[in-house]
Coordinates of C-alpha atoms and ligand atoms in Angstrom, one line a residue:
M1 CA 9.5 25.9 15.8
V2 CA 6.7 27.9 17.4
D3 CA 5.8 31.3 15.8
K4 CA 6.7 34.0 18.2
I5 CA 7.5 36.7 15.5
F6 CA 4.9 39.3 16.6
E7 CA 5.5 39.0 20.4
K8 CA 8.2 41.7 20.2
S9 CA 7.3 45.2 18.9
I10 CA 7.9 45.2 15.2
K11 CA 7.9 48.4 13.0
K12 CA 8.6 46.8 9.5
Q13 CA 6.2 45.5 6.8
F14 CA 5.5 41.7 6.8
E15 CA 8.3 39.8 4.9
F16 CA 9.0 36.2 4.0
D17 CA 12.5 36.5 5.6
E18 CA 14.6 34.0 7.5
D19 CA 12.7 34.7 10.7
V20 CA 9.3 34.0 9.2
A21 CA 10.5 30.9 7.3
S22 CA 12.0 29.4 10.5
V23 CA 8.5 29.3 12.1
F24 CA 6.4 29.2 9.0
D25 CA 4.8 25.7 9.1
D26 CA 3.6 26.6 12.7
M27 CA 2.5 30.1 11.6
L28 CA 0.4 28.6 8.7
N29 CA -1.3 25.9 10.9
R30 CA -2.2 28.4 13.6
S31 CA -3.1 31.3 11.3
I32 CA -5.1 29.7 8.4
P33 CA -8.3 28.1 9.8
F34 CA -8.6 24.5 8.4
Y35 CA -5.2 24.8 6.7
K36 CA -4.4 21.1 6.6
Q37 CA -8.1 20.3 5.4
M38 CA -7.7 22.8 2.6
Q39 CA -4.5 21.2 1.6
E40 CA -6.0 17.8 1.6
L41 CA -8.8 19.1 -0.6
T42 CA -6.4 20.6 -3.0
I43 CA -4.7 17.4 -3.3
D44 CA -7.8 15.4 -3.6
F45 CA -9.1 17.5 -6.4
A46 CA -5.7 17.8 -8.1
L47 CA -5.5 14.0 -8.2
N48 CA -8.9 14.0 -10.1
Y49 CA -7.2 15.5 -13.0
L50 CA -3.6 14.3 -13.1
K51 CA -2.1 11.7 -15.4
E52 CA 1.4 10.2 -15.9
A53 CA 4.0 12.8 -16.6
D54 CA 1.7 15.9 -16.1
T55 CA 3.3 19.1 -15.0
V56 CA 2.1 20.7 -11.8
Y57 CA 3.2 24.3 -10.7
D58 CA 2.8 25.5 -7.1
L59 CA 3.0 29.2 -7.1
G60 CA 4.3 30.5 -3.7
C61 CA 5.2 27.0 -2.7
S62 CA 6.9 28.2 0.6
T63 CA 8.2 25.1 2.3
A64 CA 6.9 22.8 -0.4
S65 CA 4.4 21.0 1.9
T66 CA 1.6 20.8 -0.6
L67 CA 3.8 19.4 -3.5
I68 CA 5.5 17.0 -1.2
E69 CA 2.1 15.7 0.0
L70 CA 0.9 15.6 -3.7
G71 CA 4.0 13.6 -4.7
K72 CA 3.6 11.2 -1.9
Q73 CA -0.2 10.5 -2.7
S74 CA 0.0 10.3 -6.5
N75 CA 0.1 6.9 -8.1
V76 CA 1.6 8.2 -11.3
D77 CA 4.9 10.1 -11.9
L78 CA 4.4 13.9 -12.0
N79 CA 6.6 16.6 -12.9
L80 CA 6.4 18.8 -9.8
V81 CA 7.6 22.5 -10.0
G82 CA 7.6 24.9 -6.8
I83 CA 8.2 28.6 -7.3
D84 CA 8.9 31.1 -4.6
N85 CA 11.0 34.1 -4.3
S86 CA 12.1 33.7 -0.7
S87 CA 15.4 31.9 -0.4
A88 CA 14.8 31.2 3.2
M89 CA 11.6 29.3 2.3
L90 CA 13.3 27.5 -0.5
S91 CA 16.2 26.3 1.5
R92 CA 13.7 24.6 3.9
A93 CA 11.6 23.3 1.1
S94 CA 14.8 21.6 -0.5
K95 CA 15.7 20.0 3.0
K96 CA 12.1 18.7 3.4
C97 CA 12.1 17.3 -0.3
K98 CA 15.3 15.5 0.4
A99 CA 14.1 14.1 3.8
F100 CA 10.8 12.8 2.2
G101 CA 12.5 11.5 -1.0
I102 CA 10.2 13.5 -3.4
D103 CA 11.7 14.9 -6.6
I104 CA 10.6 18.6 -6.9
K105 CA 12.1 21.2 -9.1
L106 CA 12.4 24.3 -6.9
K107 CA 12.7 27.7 -8.6
N108 CA 13.7 30.9 -6.9
E109 CA 11.8 33.3 -9.2
D110 CA 9.3 36.0 -9.0
L111 CA 5.8 34.6 -10.1
L112 CA 5.4 37.5 -12.5
D113 CA 8.7 36.6 -14.4
T114 CA 8.2 32.8 -14.5
S115 CA 6.9 30.8 -17.6
Y116 CA 4.4 28.1 -16.8
D117 CA 5.1 25.9 -19.8
D118 CA 3.1 22.7 -20.3
A119 CA 1.0 23.2 -17.2
K120 CA -1.8 20.7 -16.4
L121 CA -2.5 22.0 -13.1
V122 CA -1.5 25.2 -11.3
I123 CA -2.0 25.5 -7.5
S124 CA -1.5 28.8 -5.6
N125 CA -2.6 28.7 -2.0
Y126 CA -2.6 32.0 -0.1
T127 CA -0.2 33.7 -2.4
L128 CA -2.0 35.8 -5.0
Q129 CA -3.1 38.0 -2.0
F130 CA 0.5 39.3 -1.8
I131 CA 0.6 40.4 -5.6
R132 CA -0.5 43.8 -6.3
P133 CA -4.0 44.0 -8.2
L134 CA -2.7 45.1 -11.5
Q135 CA 0.0 42.5 -11.6
R136 CA -2.3 39.9 -10.2
E137 CA -4.7 40.2 -13.2
K138 CA -1.8 39.9 -15.5
L139 CA -0.6 36.9 -13.6
I140 CA -4.0 35.1 -13.8
K141 CA -4.0 35.8 -17.7
K142 CA -0.5 34.2 -17.9
I143 CA -1.6 31.2 -15.8
H144 CA -4.7 30.8 -18.1
D145 CA -2.8 31.1 -21.4
S146 CA 0.0 28.7 -20.2
L147 CA -2.6 25.9 -19.1
K148 CA -3.3 23.0 -21.4
D149 CA -6.7 23.2 -22.9
D150 CA -8.2 20.9 -20.1
G151 CA -6.0 22.6 -17.4
I152 CA -7.1 23.4 -13.9
F153 CA -6.3 26.2 -11.5
I154 CA -6.8 25.6 -7.7
F155 CA -6.2 28.6 -5.4
S156 CA -6.8 29.8 -1.8
E157 CA -7.2 33.4 -0.6
K158 CA -7.9 35.4 2.4
V159 CA -11.1 37.1 1.2
I160 CA -13.3 40.1 2.4
S161 CA -17.1 40.7 2.3
S162 CA -18.5 43.7 0.5
N163 CA -21.0 44.2 3.3
K164 CA -19.3 46.4 5.9
V165 CA -20.9 45.0 9.0
L166 CA -20.5 41.3 7.9
N167 CA -16.9 42.1 7.1
K168 CA -16.2 43.4 10.6
Q169 CA -17.9 40.3 12.0
C170 CA -15.8 38.0 9.8
I171 CA -12.6 39.8 11.0
D172 CA -13.6 39.6 14.7
T173 CA -14.5 35.8 14.3
Y174 CA -10.9 35.4 12.7
Y175 CA -9.2 37.1 15.6
D176 CA -11.2 34.9 18.0
F177 CA -9.8 32.0 16.1
K178 CA -6.2 33.3 16.4
K179 CA -6.7 33.9 20.1
K180 CA -7.9 30.3 20.5
Q181 CA -4.6 29.2 18.6
G182 CA -2.7 31.0 21.5
Y183 CA -1.8 34.3 19.8
S184 CA -2.1 37.4 22.1
E185 CA -4.1 40.5 21.2
F186 CA -0.6 42.3 20.9
E187 CA 0.6 39.7 18.4
I188 CA -2.6 39.9 16.4
S189 CA -2.6 43.7 16.2
Q190 CA 1.3 43.8 15.3
K191 CA 0.7 41.3 12.5
R192 CA -2.3 43.2 11.2
E193 CA -0.2 46.3 11.0
A194 CA 2.7 44.6 9.3
L195 CA 0.2 43.1 6.6
E196 CA -1.3 46.5 5.8
N197 CA -0.8 47.1 2.2
V198 CA 1.1 43.9 1.8
L199 CA -1.8 41.4 1.9
I200 CA -4.5 42.8 -0.4
P201 CA -7.7 40.4 -0.2
Y202 CA -10.5 40.5 -2.7
T203 CA -14.2 39.5 -2.3
D204 CA -15.2 36.1 -3.6
D205 CA -17.1 37.9 -6.6
E206 CA -13.8 39.9 -7.4
N207 CA -11.8 36.7 -7.4
K208 CA -14.4 35.0 -9.6
K209 CA -14.5 37.9 -11.9
M210 CA -10.7 38.1 -12.3
I211 CA -10.7 34.3 -13.2
L212 CA -13.6 34.6 -15.8
D213 CA -12.0 37.8 -17.3
A214 CA -8.8 35.9 -17.9
G215 CA -10.7 33.5 -20.0
F216 CA -11.5 30.6 -17.7
S217 CA -14.8 28.8 -18.4
H218 CA -15.7 28.2 -14.8
C219 CA -14.8 29.0 -11.3
E220 CA -16.3 28.1 -8.0
V221 CA -15.7 28.0 -4.3
L222 CA -14.6 24.5 -3.1
F223 CA -14.3 25.3 0.6
K224 CA -14.8 28.4 2.8
W225 CA -14.4 29.3 6.5
V226 CA -15.5 32.9 7.1
N227 CA -12.8 35.0 5.3
F228 CA -10.6 32.1 3.9
A229 CA -11.6 30.5 0.7
T230 CA -10.4 27.9 -1.8
F231 CA -11.4 28.2 -5.4
I232 CA -11.2 25.8 -8.4
A233 CA -11.1 27.3 -12.0
I234 CA -11.5 25.2 -15.2
K235 CA -9.9 26.4 -18.5
Ligands
GEK301 N1 6.1 37.8 -6.3 C1 6.3 36.6 -5.7 N2 6.9 35.7 -6.4 C2 7.3 34.4 -5.8 N3 6.9 34.1 -4.5 C3 6.1 35.0 -3.8 C4 5.9 36.3 -4.3 N4 5.1 37.0 -3.4 C5 5.1 36.1 -2.3 N5 5.7 34.9 -2.6 C6 5.7 33.8 -1.7 O1 4.4 33.3 -1.5 C7 4.4 32.6 -0.3 C8 3.0 32.9 0.5 S1 2.6 31.8 1.7 C9 2.0 30.4 0.7 C10 1.8 29.1 1.5 C11 1.9 27.8 0.8 N6 1.3 28.0 -0.7 C12 1.3 26.7 1.4 O2 0.2 26.3 1.1 O3 2.0 26.2 2.3 C13 1.1 32.3 2.3 C14 1.2 33.2 3.5 O4 2.2 33.3 4.2 O5 0.1 33.7 3.9 C15 5.6 32.9 0.5 O6 6.5 31.8 0.7 C16 6.3 34.0 -0.3 O7 7.6 34.0 -0.3
PPY302 O1 -4.3 37.9 8.1 C1 -3.7 37.5 9.0 O2 -3.7 38.1 10.2 C2 -2.9 36.3 8.9 O3 -2.3 36.0 9.9 C3 -2.9 35.6 7.7 C4 -1.6 35.1 7.3 C5 -1.3 33.8 7.5 C6 0.1 33.4 7.4 C7 1.0 34.3 6.8 C8 0.6 35.6 6.4 C9 -0.7 36.0 6.7

């Protein structure tokens, strides 16, 4: 279904409710530049590290498209776990898993309350940005401590620049991208307002610092388009 959520006047904050879930795959494809390529990279790099019976967690799995694709492409059996606290997202995820015949354990839990036992790989694409900064630092520490010694964390985030002028240029370039995807100026500005204080982006350096402070030995950017970046961290 086509995302028309912000065509009408909306006064509430952005929420992952039934309305958003029903158009979510379209929303992501049209709102996150190179979303498909970013997902393919996540899977390509994940497959570099995964062996038979490894456990993979996807934090903020939404409609489970990344885990389904990982399950399809893996030559070994994996223990796939998707976590999200939106029932609307998970009911779609569950239907898609059945339709594709991929076995994924879907957990309706807050990321901050979940345990990540036996994790070889943790994925979290475009989700940490919705966790408040203090909690975010704690969550990263928990992810680090739960990962096996050779564990990997792959995550993507909307990012900002610490240079004000460049940051404004990045935002303008992103809004041009959205216009080219068919969103009107009204939809773009309504969504921007709804995301205010809900989506809290860090700079690349802040993301890397958060990762290294949690104890990871290495972190780098795998992919970046203007203000959207994918990172890989090695325990
Ligand atoms: N505290 C929380 N606990 C659990 N889930 C949460 C929490 N906060 C937000 N979520 C969930 O995180 C997901 C973020 S979307 C991820 C896209 C996906 N990774 C993808 O690659 O397709 C990204 C976006 O919409 O920009 C939503 O499904 C929320 O319900
Ligand atoms: O920042 C924006 O304007 C976005 O649209 C990013 C986004 C994409 C998908 C869900 C929530 C936010």
